[in-house]
Amino acid sequence: MLTSHPVKGFALEREPYRRKIEKDMFSEQVYRERRNALRKKIRSGLIVFLGNGYVPMNYPDNTYPFRQDSSFMYYFGLDLPNLVGVMDLEGGRDTIYADDYTINDIIWMGPQTSIAEQAERVGVQMVRPRKEVVSEVSKTVQAGRRGHFLPPYRGEQTLELSEWLGVSPQRLSQYVSKDLVKAVVEQRSVKGEEEIAELDAANEIGRDMHLAAMRLARPGKSEHEIAGILDGIARGYGRVPSFSTILSMNGQILHNEKHDGILKEGRLLLVDCGAGALSYYASDNTRVTPIGGRFTQKQRDIYEIVLDGVNTAISLAKPGVKYLDVHKAVCKVLTEGLQGVGVMVGDVDESVMNGAHALFFPHGLGHMIGMDAHDMEGLGEDNVGYDTEVKRQDQFGTGSLRFGRRLQEGFCVSVEPGLYFIPELIEKWRRERINVNFINFSKLEEYLDFGGIRLEDCIVITETGCRVLGKERIPITVEEVEEEMRREI
Ligand code: GLY
Ligand code: MN
Ligand code: MN
């Protein structure tokens, strides 16, 4: 049981976290209800959810940490390797195909609860040896019934599914069940109360990671050291980071995973990190702190434009609103702000229509969040973020928006505008005269070594609006951040 945390000031004995370390599953009823809801959407055939196995790093017994497939986890809830969950839609029966533990496993892994007993905890009575799944699937397909499966994203999944279904690995993608993808996306997009509670808990841990980063952002510290402490905070709660921590003075490099800098007074430190709960529900937040503890006026000006962007999005997000429109409203706020400091000029609407803001904001406003930081992305970004009504645009910047469709109550999405000064991109636009009517390139000279600012919170859509996930918002105003930086770690 956790009684203290290695980082002073983060000795968290708060009850919900302890409980969640001990209990990482929902009730049997939750999993039954999820499968029953799926049955109503897909009426015939066999649904095959292929759980993940271990993946070797460099030799078979040295593996990456085990990560269950999120859709398997959603419907079958067992965080164990090499399981297959099968729903027989006509027969109305769910089966887990798995090999039970042998004495050899127990010698290496200690006593284990039998698979049958664990399956009962997710409402599955039937457990069969794993090799029998091959004949079950083949029999179904030969009888002319449909074998529904989701797009595989690992080589071994592709090989297994192609063997079971009798199609070549090269052609397997043609047989992915569009009906199943659609049904799963529809169901997993709307988070239940039990999921939102997990997301809130993950955000609490993410908050502690960010508070530590703010307190540690002092000249002379190394990025490696701070990143290691943040990852350690997640691990101290029995969790892991939900994605590779981005922590860099070069915030203008969007997914910069290098941590090789030594913090310099006067620079900005961008930290984009989060924790995954044991149930895998993730947090994903970004904050930017001024190394040394005080924003310069120039940094503050840009920071407050981005903050205005985040808060504008949060004020607009509610059921029925297209996230693409929220993205565009934020683009306008960013453009107006940049006109205020003199690096952009011209008519704001026209500027946004022409995509001029994308020189500074070359990505989208956000993505869904759930069991994965980019929730369900493995099912196809457009299947998750777009639909028949809202299509992905192809303009630079807005084209990178991962999620654009209408919001519904229970959707959880990230809100993450940013302003970046990418010298290579600025030079390209200047040279090629892209959007020259909206950009003041000579004023921009003053910003070439600025770096970048992104601010990110995740929200849940409520009946009338939205709220930021987590009990307490991570410090975000200039004053809150500077105050947090004065605290001792
Ligand atoms: N950390 C990746 C993202 O915010 O999408
Ligand atoms: Mn994000
Ligand atoms: Mn992020």
CSV table of C-alpha atoms and ligand atoms in Angstrom, one decimal:
chain,number,residue,atom,x,y,z
A,1,MET,CA,0.0,0.0,0.0
A,2,LEU,CA,1.3,3.5,-0.8
A,3,THR,CA,2.0,5.5,2.2
A,4,SER,CA,4.4,8.0,0.8
A,5,HIS,CA,5.8,9.2,-2.4
A,6,PRO,CA,9.5,9.6,-3.3
A,7,VAL,CA,9.0,13.2,-4.3
A,8,LYS,CA,8.6,15.4,-1.2
A,9,GLY,CA,5.2,17.2,-1.3
A,10,PHE,CA,3.5,14.4,-3.2
A,11,ALA,CA,2.9,12.1,-0.3
A,12,LEU,CA,-0.5,11.1,-1.5
A,13,GLU,CA,-2.5,8.9,0.6
A,14,ARG,CA,-5.8,10.1,-0.9
A,15,GLU,CA,-8.3,7.3,-0.7
A,16,PRO,CA,-9.5,7.1,-4.3
A,17,TYR,CA,-6.0,6.5,-5.7
A,18,ARG,CA,-5.3,3.8,-3.2
A,19,ARG,CA,-8.5,2.1,-3.9
A,20,LYS,CA,-7.9,2.3,-7.7
A,21,ILE,CA,-4.5,0.7,-7.3
A,22,GLU,CA,-6.1,-2.3,-5.6
A,23,LYS,CA,-9.1,-2.5,-7.9
A,24,ASP,CA,-8.7,-1.8,-11.6
A,25,MET,CA,-11.8,-3.3,-13.0
A,26,PHE,CA,-15.4,-2.3,-13.3
A,27,SER,CA,-18.2,-4.6,-12.1
A,28,GLU,CA,-19.2,-7.6,-14.1
A,29,GLN,CA,-22.5,-5.9,-15.0
A,30,VAL,CA,-20.6,-3.1,-16.8
A,31,TYR,CA,-18.9,-5.5,-19.2
A,32,ARG,CA,-22.2,-7.5,-19.7
A,33,GLU,CA,-24.0,-4.3,-20.5
A,34,ARG,CA,-21.4,-3.1,-22.9
A,35,ARG,CA,-21.5,-6.5,-24.8
A,36,ASN,CA,-25.3,-6.4,-24.8
A,37,ALA,CA,-25.3,-2.9,-26.2
A,38,LEU,CA,-22.9,-4.0,-29.0
A,39,ARG,CA,-25.2,-7.0,-29.7
A,40,LYS,CA,-28.0,-4.6,-30.5
A,41,LYS,CA,-25.9,-2.8,-33.1
A,42,ILE,CA,-24.5,-5.9,-34.8
A,43,ARG,CA,-27.0,-8.7,-35.2
A,44,SER,CA,-25.3,-11.6,-37.0
A,45,GLY,CA,-22.0,-13.4,-37.2
A,46,LEU,CA,-19.1,-13.7,-34.8
A,47,ILE,CA,-17.2,-10.8,-33.3
A,48,VAL,CA,-13.6,-11.5,-32.5
A,49,PHE,CA,-11.7,-9.2,-30.2
A,50,LEU,CA,-8.1,-10.1,-30.3
A,51,GLY,CA,-6.3,-9.3,-27.1
A,52,ASN,CA,-2.6,-8.3,-27.2
A,53,GLY,CA,0.4,-10.4,-26.3
A,54,TYR,CA,3.9,-9.4,-25.2
A,55,VAL,CA,6.1,-7.7,-27.7
A,56,PRO,CA,9.8,-8.3,-27.5
A,57,MET,CA,12.2,-5.4,-27.4
A,58,ASN,CA,15.4,-7.1,-28.5
A,59,TYR,CA,15.0,-10.8,-27.5
A,60,PRO,CA,11.9,-12.8,-26.7
A,61,ASP,CA,12.2,-12.7,-22.9
A,62,ASN,CA,12.9,-8.9,-22.8
A,63,THR,CA,9.6,-7.4,-23.7
A,64,TYR,CA,8.0,-4.0,-23.7
A,65,PRO,CA,5.6,-3.6,-20.7
A,66,PHE,CA,2.4,-5.5,-21.5
A,67,ARG,CA,-0.4,-3.3,-22.9
A,68,GLN,CA,-3.8,-4.8,-23.5
A,69,ASP,CA,-5.8,-3.8,-26.6
A,70,SER,CA,-8.2,-1.1,-25.6
A,71,SER,CA,-11.3,-2.5,-27.3
A,72,PHE,CA,-10.7,-5.9,-25.8
A,73,MET,CA,-10.3,-4.2,-22.4
A,74,TYR,CA,-13.6,-2.3,-23.0
A,75,TYR,CA,-15.7,-5.3,-23.7
A,76,PHE,CA,-13.8,-8.1,-21.9
A,77,GLY,CA,-12.0,-6.2,-19.1
A,78,LEU,CA,-9.2,-8.6,-18.5
A,79,ASP,CA,-5.7,-7.2,-18.5
A,80,LEU,CA,-3.9,-10.4,-19.4
A,81,PRO,CA,-1.8,-11.4,-22.5
A,82,ASN,CA,-2.9,-13.8,-25.3
A,83,LEU,CA,-6.7,-13.8,-24.8
A,84,VAL,CA,-9.3,-13.8,-27.5
A,85,GLY,CA,-12.8,-12.6,-26.7
A,86,VAL,CA,-15.5,-14.0,-29.1
A,87,MET,CA,-19.2,-13.0,-29.2
A,88,ASP,CA,-21.4,-15.4,-31.1
A,89,LEU,CA,-24.3,-13.2,-32.1
A,90,GLU,CA,-26.8,-15.8,-33.2
A,91,GLY,CA,-25.9,-18.2,-30.3
A,92,GLY,CA,-25.9,-15.3,-27.8
A,93,ARG,CA,-22.8,-16.7,-26.1
A,94,ASP,CA,-19.5,-15.0,-25.2
A,95,THR,CA,-16.3,-17.1,-24.9
A,96,ILE,CA,-12.8,-16.3,-23.9
A,97,TYR,CA,-10.2,-18.4,-25.6
A,98,ALA,CA,-7.1,-18.7,-23.5
A,99,ASP,CA,-4.6,-21.2,-22.1
A,100,ASP,CA,-4.7,-21.6,-18.4
A,101,TYR,CA,-1.7,-21.3,-16.2
A,102,THR,CA,0.6,-24.3,-15.9
A,103,ILE,CA,2.9,-25.2,-13.0
A,104,ASN,CA,5.7,-23.7,-15.1
A,105,ASP,CA,4.0,-20.3,-15.2
A,106,ILE,CA,3.4,-20.5,-11.4
A,107,ILE,CA,7.1,-21.2,-10.9
A,108,TRP,CA,8.0,-18.0,-12.8
A,109,MET,CA,5.1,-15.8,-12.0
A,110,GLY,CA,3.8,-17.0,-8.6
A,111,PRO,CA,0.3,-18.2,-7.8
A,112,GLN,CA,-2.4,-17.2,-10.4
A,113,THR,CA,-6.2,-17.0,-10.3
A,114,SER,CA,-7.5,-19.3,-13.0
A,115,ILE,CA,-8.6,-17.8,-16.3
A,116,ALA,CA,-12.1,-19.2,-15.7
A,117,GLU,CA,-12.4,-17.5,-12.4
A,118,GLN,CA,-11.2,-14.2,-13.9
A,119,ALA,CA,-13.5,-14.5,-16.8
A,120,GLU,CA,-16.4,-14.8,-14.4
A,121,ARG,CA,-15.5,-11.4,-13.0
A,122,VAL,CA,-16.4,-9.9,-16.5
A,123,GLY,CA,-19.5,-12.0,-16.9
A,124,VAL,CA,-18.1,-14.7,-19.2
A,125,GLN,CA,-18.8,-18.3,-18.2
A,126,MET,CA,-17.3,-20.1,-21.2
A,127,VAL,CA,-13.5,-20.4,-21.4
A,128,ARG,CA,-11.9,-22.6,-24.1
A,129,PRO,CA,-8.3,-23.5,-25.0
A,130,ARG,CA,-6.8,-20.8,-27.2
A,131,LYS,CA,-6.1,-23.0,-30.1
A,132,GLU,CA,-9.8,-23.8,-30.5
A,133,VAL,CA,-10.5,-20.3,-31.7
A,134,VAL,CA,-9.1,-21.2,-35.1
A,135,SER,CA,-11.7,-23.8,-35.8
A,136,GLU,CA,-14.5,-21.7,-34.3
A,137,VAL,CA,-13.7,-18.8,-36.7
A,138,SER,CA,-13.0,-21.0,-39.7
A,139,LYS,CA,-16.3,-22.9,-39.1
A,140,THR,CA,-18.2,-19.6,-38.9
A,141,VAL,CA,-16.7,-18.3,-42.1
A,142,GLN,CA,-17.2,-21.5,-44.0
A,143,ALA,CA,-20.9,-21.6,-43.0
A,144,GLY,CA,-21.2,-18.2,-44.7
A,145,ARG,CA,-21.5,-16.2,-41.5
A,146,ARG,CA,-19.6,-13.0,-41.0
A,147,GLY,CA,-16.4,-12.9,-38.9
A,148,HIS,CA,-16.3,-9.3,-37.6
A,149,PHE,CA,-12.9,-7.9,-36.5
A,150,LEU,CA,-11.3,-4.5,-35.9
A,151,PRO,CA,-8.2,-3.3,-37.9
A,152,PRO,CA,-5.1,-5.0,-36.6
A,153,TYR,CA,-2.2,-2.8,-35.7
A,154,ARG,CA,0.5,-5.4,-34.9
A,155,GLY,CA,2.1,-7.8,-37.3
A,156,GLU,CA,1.3,-10.9,-35.2
A,157,GLN,CA,-2.4,-10.0,-35.1
A,158,THR,CA,-2.5,-9.7,-38.9
A,159,LEU,CA,-0.9,-13.1,-39.2
A,160,GLU,CA,-3.3,-14.8,-36.8
A,161,LEU,CA,-6.4,-13.2,-38.2
A,162,SER,CA,-5.4,-14.0,-41.8
A,163,GLU,CA,-4.9,-17.6,-40.8
A,164,TRP,CA,-8.2,-17.9,-39.0
A,165,LEU,CA,-10.1,-16.2,-41.8
A,166,GLY,CA,-8.3,-17.9,-44.6
A,167,VAL,CA,-7.2,-14.7,-46.4
A,168,SER,CA,-3.7,-13.5,-47.1
A,169,PRO,CA,-2.2,-10.9,-44.8
A,170,GLN,CA,-1.9,-8.5,-47.7
A,171,ARG,CA,-5.7,-8.6,-48.3
A,172,LEU,CA,-6.8,-8.8,-44.7
A,173,SER,CA,-7.5,-5.0,-44.4
A,174,GLN,CA,-10.3,-5.5,-47.0
A,175,TYR,CA,-12.1,-7.8,-44.6
A,176,VAL,CA,-12.1,-5.5,-41.6
A,177,SER,CA,-15.7,-5.1,-40.4
A,178,LYS,CA,-16.8,-1.5,-41.1
A,179,ASP,CA,-20.0,-2.3,-39.2
A,180,LEU,CA,-18.0,-3.3,-36.1
A,181,VAL,CA,-15.7,-0.2,-36.4
A,182,LYS,CA,-18.7,2.0,-36.6
A,183,ALA,CA,-20.5,0.3,-33.7
A,184,VAL,CA,-17.5,0.4,-31.4
A,185,VAL,CA,-16.7,4.0,-32.2
A,186,GLU,CA,-20.3,5.0,-31.5
A,187,GLN,CA,-20.3,3.1,-28.2
A,188,ARG,CA,-16.8,4.0,-26.9
A,189,SER,CA,-17.2,7.7,-27.8
A,190,VAL,CA,-19.8,8.3,-25.1
A,191,LYS,CA,-18.1,7.8,-21.8
A,192,GLY,CA,-20.1,6.3,-18.9
A,193,GLU,CA,-19.9,7.6,-15.4
A,194,GLU,CA,-17.4,4.8,-14.4
A,195,GLU,CA,-15.1,5.9,-17.2
A,196,ILE,CA,-15.3,9.6,-16.4
A,197,ALA,CA,-14.4,8.7,-12.8
A,198,GLU,CA,-11.2,7.0,-14.1
A,199,LEU,CA,-10.4,9.9,-16.4
A,200,ASP,CA,-10.8,12.3,-13.4
A,201,ALA,CA,-8.4,10.1,-11.3
A,202,ALA,CA,-5.9,9.9,-14.2
A,203,ASN,CA,-6.0,13.7,-14.4
A,204,GLU,CA,-5.3,14.0,-10.7
A,205,ILE,CA,-2.1,12.1,-11.2
A,206,GLY,CA,-1.3,14.2,-14.3
A,207,ARG,CA,-1.8,17.3,-12.2
A,208,ASP,CA,0.8,16.1,-9.7
A,209,MET,CA,3.2,15.5,-12.6
A,210,HIS,CA,2.7,19.0,-13.9
A,211,LEU,CA,3.0,20.6,-10.4
A,212,ALA,CA,6.3,18.9,-10.0
A,213,ALA,CA,7.5,20.1,-13.4
A,214,MET,CA,6.6,23.7,-12.5
A,215,ARG,CA,8.5,23.5,-9.2
A,216,LEU,CA,11.5,21.8,-10.8
A,217,ALA,CA,11.8,24.2,-13.8
A,218,ARG,CA,14.9,25.9,-12.4
A,219,PRO,CA,18.1,27.0,-14.3
A,220,GLY,CA,20.7,24.3,-14.4
A,221,LYS,CA,18.3,21.3,-14.0
A,222,SER,CA,18.4,18.8,-16.9
A,223,GLU,CA,15.4,18.0,-18.9
A,224,HIS,CA,16.2,14.3,-18.4
A,225,GLU,CA,16.1,14.6,-14.6
A,226,ILE,CA,12.7,16.4,-14.6
A,227,ALA,CA,11.2,14.0,-17.2
A,228,GLY,CA,12.4,11.0,-15.0
A,229,ILE,CA,10.7,12.5,-11.9
A,230,LEU,CA,7.4,13.0,-13.8
A,231,ASP,CA,7.4,9.5,-15.1
A,232,GLY,CA,8.3,8.3,-11.6
A,233,ILE,CA,5.3,10.1,-10.1
A,234,ALA,CA,3.0,8.1,-12.5
A,235,ARG,CA,4.8,4.9,-11.5
A,236,GLY,CA,4.6,5.8,-7.8
A,237,TYR,CA,0.8,5.6,-8.2
A,238,GLY,CA,1.1,2.2,-9.9
A,239,ARG,CA,0.5,3.9,-13.2
A,240,VAL,CA,2.6,4.6,-16.2
A,241,PRO,CA,2.8,7.7,-18.4
A,242,SER,CA,0.0,7.6,-21.0
A,243,PHE,CA,2.4,8.5,-23.8
A,244,SER,CA,6.1,9.5,-24.1
A,245,THR,CA,6.5,12.6,-22.1
A,246,ILE,CA,7.3,15.7,-24.1
A,247,LEU,CA,9.5,18.1,-22.0
A,248,SER,CA,11.6,20.6,-23.8
A,249,MET,CA,12.8,24.1,-24.1
A,250,ASN,CA,12.2,23.6,-27.8
A,251,GLY,CA,8.5,23.7,-27.6
A,252,GLN,CA,8.2,24.7,-31.2
A,253,ILE,CA,9.1,21.1,-32.1
A,254,LEU,CA,5.7,19.6,-31.7
A,255,HIS,CA,6.4,16.1,-30.6
A,256,ASN,CA,9.9,16.6,-29.3
A,257,GLU,CA,10.7,13.5,-27.2
A,258,LYS,CA,14.4,14.5,-26.6
A,259,HIS,CA,15.2,15.5,-23.1
A,260,ASP,CA,18.8,16.5,-23.6
A,261,GLY,CA,18.8,20.2,-22.6
A,262,ILE,CA,20.0,21.9,-19.5
A,263,LEU,CA,17.4,24.5,-18.4
A,264,LYS,CA,18.4,28.1,-19.1
A,265,GLU,CA,17.1,31.2,-17.3
A,266,GLY,CA,14.7,33.1,-19.5
A,267,ARG,CA,13.7,30.2,-21.8
A,268,LEU,CA,10.3,28.5,-21.7
A,269,LEU,CA,9.8,24.9,-20.8
A,270,LEU,CA,7.0,23.1,-22.5
A,271,VAL,CA,5.7,19.9,-20.8
A,272,ASP,CA,3.1,17.7,-22.4
A,273,CYS,CA,2.5,14.6,-20.3
A,274,GLY,CA,-0.1,12.5,-18.6
A,275,ALA,CA,-0.7,9.3,-16.6
A,276,GLY,CA,-2.6,6.2,-17.7
A,277,ALA,CA,-4.7,4.7,-15.0
A,278,LEU,CA,-4.5,0.9,-14.3
A,279,SER,CA,-7.7,0.7,-16.3
A,280,TYR,CA,-5.7,2.6,-19.0
A,281,TYR,CA,-7.9,5.7,-18.9
A,282,ALA,CA,-5.4,8.5,-19.7
A,283,SER,CA,-4.7,12.1,-18.9
A,284,ASP,CA,-3.0,14.5,-21.4
A,285,ASN,CA,-2.1,18.0,-20.4
A,286,THR,CA,0.3,20.6,-21.6
A,287,ARG,CA,1.7,23.5,-19.6
A,288,VAL,CA,4.5,26.0,-20.3
A,289,THR,CA,6.6,27.5,-17.5
A,290,PRO,CA,9.2,30.3,-17.7
A,291,ILE,CA,12.5,28.9,-16.5
A,292,GLY,CA,13.6,31.1,-13.5
A,293,GLY,CA,10.1,31.8,-12.4
A,294,ARG,CA,8.9,34.9,-14.3
A,295,PHE,CA,7.4,35.3,-17.8
A,296,THR,CA,9.0,38.2,-19.8
A,297,GLN,CA,6.4,40.6,-21.2
A,298,LYS,CA,7.0,39.2,-24.7
A,299,GLN,CA,6.4,35.6,-23.4
A,300,ARG,CA,3.4,36.7,-21.4
A,301,ASP,CA,1.8,38.3,-24.5
A,302,ILE,CA,2.0,35.1,-26.5
A,303,TYR,CA,1.0,32.9,-23.5
A,304,GLU,CA,-2.1,34.9,-22.9
A,305,ILE,CA,-3.2,34.6,-26.5
A,306,VAL,CA,-3.0,30.8,-26.2
A,307,LEU,CA,-4.7,30.8,-22.9
A,308,ASP,CA,-7.5,32.9,-24.4
A,309,GLY,CA,-7.7,30.2,-27.1
A,310,VAL,CA,-8.1,27.4,-24.5
A,311,ASN,CA,-10.7,29.3,-22.6
A,312,THR,CA,-12.7,30.3,-25.7
A,313,ALA,CA,-12.8,26.6,-26.7
A,314,ILE,CA,-14.0,25.6,-23.3
A,315,SER,CA,-16.7,28.3,-23.3
A,316,LEU,CA,-18.0,27.1,-26.7
A,317,ALA,CA,-17.9,23.3,-26.3
A,318,LYS,CA,-21.3,21.8,-25.7
A,319,PRO,CA,-23.6,19.2,-27.2
A,320,GLY,CA,-24.5,19.8,-30.9
A,321,VAL,CA,-21.6,22.1,-31.6
A,322,LYS,CA,-19.1,20.9,-34.3
A,323,TYR,CA,-15.6,20.7,-32.9
A,324,LEU,CA,-14.4,21.9,-36.3
A,325,ASP,CA,-16.2,25.1,-35.6
A,326,VAL,CA,-14.7,25.4,-32.2
A,327,HIS,CA,-11.3,24.9,-33.8
A,328,LYS,CA,-12.0,27.7,-36.3
A,329,ALA,CA,-13.2,30.0,-33.5
A,330,VAL,CA,-9.9,29.4,-31.7
A,331,CYS,CA,-8.0,30.1,-34.9
A,332,LYS,CA,-9.7,33.5,-35.0
A,333,VAL,CA,-8.7,34.2,-31.4
A,334,LEU,CA,-5.1,33.3,-32.1
A,335,THR,CA,-5.1,35.5,-35.2
A,336,GLU,CA,-6.5,38.5,-33.4
A,337,GLY,CA,-3.9,38.0,-30.7
A,338,LEU,CA,-1.1,37.8,-33.1
A,339,GLN,CA,-2.3,40.9,-34.9
A,340,GLY,CA,-2.2,42.6,-31.4
A,341,VAL,CA,1.6,41.9,-31.1
A,342,GLY,CA,2.2,42.8,-34.7
A,343,VAL,CA,3.2,39.6,-36.4
A,344,MET,CA,-0.1,39.2,-38.3
A,345,VAL,CA,-2.1,41.7,-40.3
A,346,GLY,CA,-5.2,42.0,-42.4
A,347,ASP,CA,-8.9,40.9,-42.2
A,348,VAL,CA,-9.2,38.2,-39.5
A,349,ASP,CA,-11.9,36.1,-41.2
A,350,GLU,CA,-10.1,36.2,-44.5
A,351,SER,CA,-6.8,35.3,-42.8
A,352,VAL,CA,-8.3,32.3,-41.1
A,353,MET,CA,-10.1,31.2,-44.3
A,354,ASN,CA,-6.7,31.3,-46.1
A,355,GLY,CA,-5.1,29.3,-43.3
A,356,ALA,CA,-2.5,32.0,-42.4
A,357,HIS,CA,-2.7,31.2,-38.7
A,358,ALA,CA,-1.3,27.7,-39.4
A,359,LEU,CA,2.1,29.2,-39.7
A,360,PHE,CA,1.9,29.5,-35.9
A,361,PHE,CA,-0.7,26.8,-35.2
A,362,PRO,CA,0.0,23.9,-37.6
A,363,HIS,CA,-2.0,21.3,-35.8
A,364,GLY,CA,-5.6,20.7,-34.7
A,365,LEU,CA,-7.5,21.8,-31.5
A,366,GLY,CA,-7.8,18.3,-30.1
A,367,HIS,CA,-8.7,14.6,-30.2
A,368,MET,CA,-10.9,12.3,-28.2
A,369,ILE,CA,-9.4,10.9,-25.0
A,370,GLY,CA,-10.3,7.7,-23.2
A,371,MET,CA,-8.4,4.5,-22.7
A,372,ASP,CA,-5.8,6.0,-25.0
A,373,ALA,CA,-4.5,9.5,-25.1
A,374,HIS,CA,-5.7,9.6,-28.8
A,375,ASP,CA,-8.7,7.5,-28.1
A,376,MET,CA,-9.6,4.8,-30.6
A,377,GLU,CA,-7.0,6.2,-33.1
A,378,GLY,CA,-6.3,2.5,-34.1
A,379,LEU,CA,-9.8,2.3,-35.5
A,380,GLY,CA,-9.0,5.0,-38.0
A,381,GLU,CA,-8.7,8.7,-37.2
A,382,ASP,CA,-11.4,9.7,-39.7
A,383,ASN,CA,-13.8,7.0,-38.3
A,384,VAL,CA,-13.5,8.6,-34.9
A,385,GLY,CA,-13.2,12.2,-35.6
A,386,TYR,CA,-15.4,12.7,-38.7
A,387,ASP,CA,-18.7,11.4,-40.1
A,388,THR,CA,-21.0,11.9,-43.1
A,389,GLU,CA,-21.8,15.4,-42.0
A,390,VAL,CA,-18.3,16.7,-41.1
A,391,LYS,CA,-15.5,15.9,-43.4
A,392,ARG,CA,-11.8,16.4,-42.8
A,393,GLN,CA,-10.5,19.5,-44.5
A,394,ASP,CA,-7.3,19.4,-46.5
A,395,GLN,CA,-5.9,22.8,-45.6
A,396,PHE,CA,-2.5,22.9,-43.9
A,397,GLY,CA,-3.1,23.1,-40.2
A,398,THR,CA,-6.9,22.5,-40.0
A,399,GLY,CA,-6.2,19.3,-42.0
A,400,SER,CA,-4.4,17.9,-38.9
A,401,LEU,CA,-7.5,18.3,-36.7
A,402,ARG,CA,-8.1,14.8,-35.4
A,403,PHE,CA,-11.6,15.4,-34.3
A,404,GLY,CA,-14.1,17.7,-36.0
A,405,ARG,CA,-17.6,16.2,-35.7
A,406,ARG,CA,-20.5,17.4,-33.5
A,407,LEU,CA,-20.0,17.0,-29.7
A,408,GLN,CA,-22.4,14.9,-27.6
A,409,GLU,CA,-22.9,14.6,-23.9
A,410,GLY,CA,-20.3,12.1,-22.6
A,411,PHE,CA,-17.6,12.9,-25.2
A,412,CYS,CA,-14.2,13.6,-23.8
A,413,VAL,CA,-11.8,15.6,-25.9
A,414,SER,CA,-8.6,17.5,-25.5
A,415,VAL,CA,-8.4,21.3,-26.0
A,416,GLU,CA,-4.8,22.1,-27.0
A,417,PRO,CA,-4.2,25.2,-29.0
A,418,GLY,CA,-0.6,26.4,-29.4
A,419,LEU,CA,1.5,29.1,-31.0
A,420,TYR,CA,4.9,28.1,-32.3
A,421,PHE,CA,7.7,30.0,-34.0
A,422,ILE,CA,9.3,27.4,-36.2
A,423,PRO,CA,12.2,29.1,-38.0
A,424,GLU,CA,12.3,26.7,-40.9
A,425,LEU,CA,8.6,27.0,-41.6
A,426,ILE,CA,8.7,30.8,-41.3
A,427,GLU,CA,11.6,30.9,-43.8
A,428,LYS,CA,9.7,28.6,-46.2
A,429,TRP,CA,6.6,30.8,-46.2
A,430,ARG,CA,8.6,33.9,-46.5
A,431,ARG,CA,10.6,32.5,-49.5
A,432,GLU,CA,7.5,31.1,-51.2
A,433,ARG,CA,5.4,34.1,-50.4
A,434,ILE,CA,2.7,32.0,-48.7
A,435,ASN,CA,-0.1,34.1,-47.1
A,436,VAL,CA,2.2,37.2,-47.3
A,437,ASN,CA,-0.8,39.5,-47.1
A,438,PHE,CA,-1.5,38.3,-43.5
A,439,ILE,CA,2.0,38.0,-42.1
A,440,ASN,CA,4.5,40.7,-41.0
A,441,PHE,CA,7.7,38.8,-41.7
A,442,SER,CA,10.0,41.6,-40.6
A,443,LYS,CA,8.3,41.8,-37.1
A,444,LEU,CA,8.6,38.0,-37.0
A,445,GLU,CA,12.4,38.3,-37.0
A,446,GLU,CA,12.1,39.2,-33.3
A,447,TYR,CA,10.5,35.8,-32.6
A,448,LEU,CA,12.8,33.3,-34.3
A,449,ASP,CA,14.3,32.1,-31.0
A,450,PHE,CA,11.0,32.3,-29.0
A,451,GLY,CA,10.2,28.5,-29.0
A,452,GLY,CA,6.6,27.5,-28.7
A,453,ILE,CA,3.6,27.5,-26.3
A,454,ARG,CA,0.8,24.9,-26.1
A,455,LEU,CA,-1.7,24.7,-23.4
A,456,GLU,CA,-3.8,21.6,-23.0
A,457,ASP,CA,-6.7,20.5,-20.9
A,458,CYS,CA,-9.2,17.7,-21.4
A,459,ILE,CA,-12.9,18.2,-21.1
A,460,VAL,CA,-16.0,16.1,-20.7
A,461,ILE,CA,-19.1,17.3,-22.5
A,462,THR,CA,-22.0,17.7,-20.1
A,463,GLU,CA,-25.7,18.3,-20.8
A,464,THR,CA,-25.3,22.0,-21.3
A,465,GLY,CA,-21.6,22.6,-21.8
A,466,CYS,CA,-18.5,21.0,-20.5
A,467,ARG,CA,-16.1,20.8,-17.6
A,468,VAL,CA,-12.4,20.3,-17.3
A,469,LEU,CA,-11.5,16.7,-16.3
A,470,GLY,CA,-9.8,16.3,-12.9
A,471,LYS,CA,-11.0,17.7,-9.5
A,472,GLU,CA,-8.8,20.8,-9.8
A,473,ARG,CA,-7.5,22.5,-12.9
A,474,ILE,CA,-3.7,22.5,-13.2
A,475,PRO,CA,-2.4,26.1,-12.6
A,476,ILE,CA,-2.8,27.9,-16.0
A,477,THR,CA,-2.9,31.6,-15.6
A,478,VAL,CA,0.4,33.5,-15.6
A,479,GLU,CA,-0.1,34.3,-11.9
A,480,GLU,CA,-1.0,30.7,-10.9
A,481,VAL,CA,2.0,29.3,-12.8
A,482,GLU,CA,4.4,31.8,-11.3
A,483,GLU,CA,3.1,31.1,-7.8
A,484,GLU,CA,3.4,27.3,-8.3
A,485,MET,CA,7.0,27.8,-9.4
A,486,ARG,CA,7.9,29.4,-6.1
A,487,ARG,CA,6.9,26.3,-4.2
A,488,GLU,CA,9.5,23.8,-3.0
A,489,ILE,CA,9.4,20.3,-4.5
B,1,GLY,N1,0.6,14.5,-26.3
B,1,GLY,C1,0.1,14.3,-27.5
B,1,GLY,C2,-1.1,15.1,-27.7
B,1,GLY,O1,-1.4,16.0,-27.0
B,1,GLY,O2,-1.9,14.9,-28.6
B,2,MN,MN,-3.5,15.8,-26.6
B,3,MN,MN,-0.7,16.3,-25.0
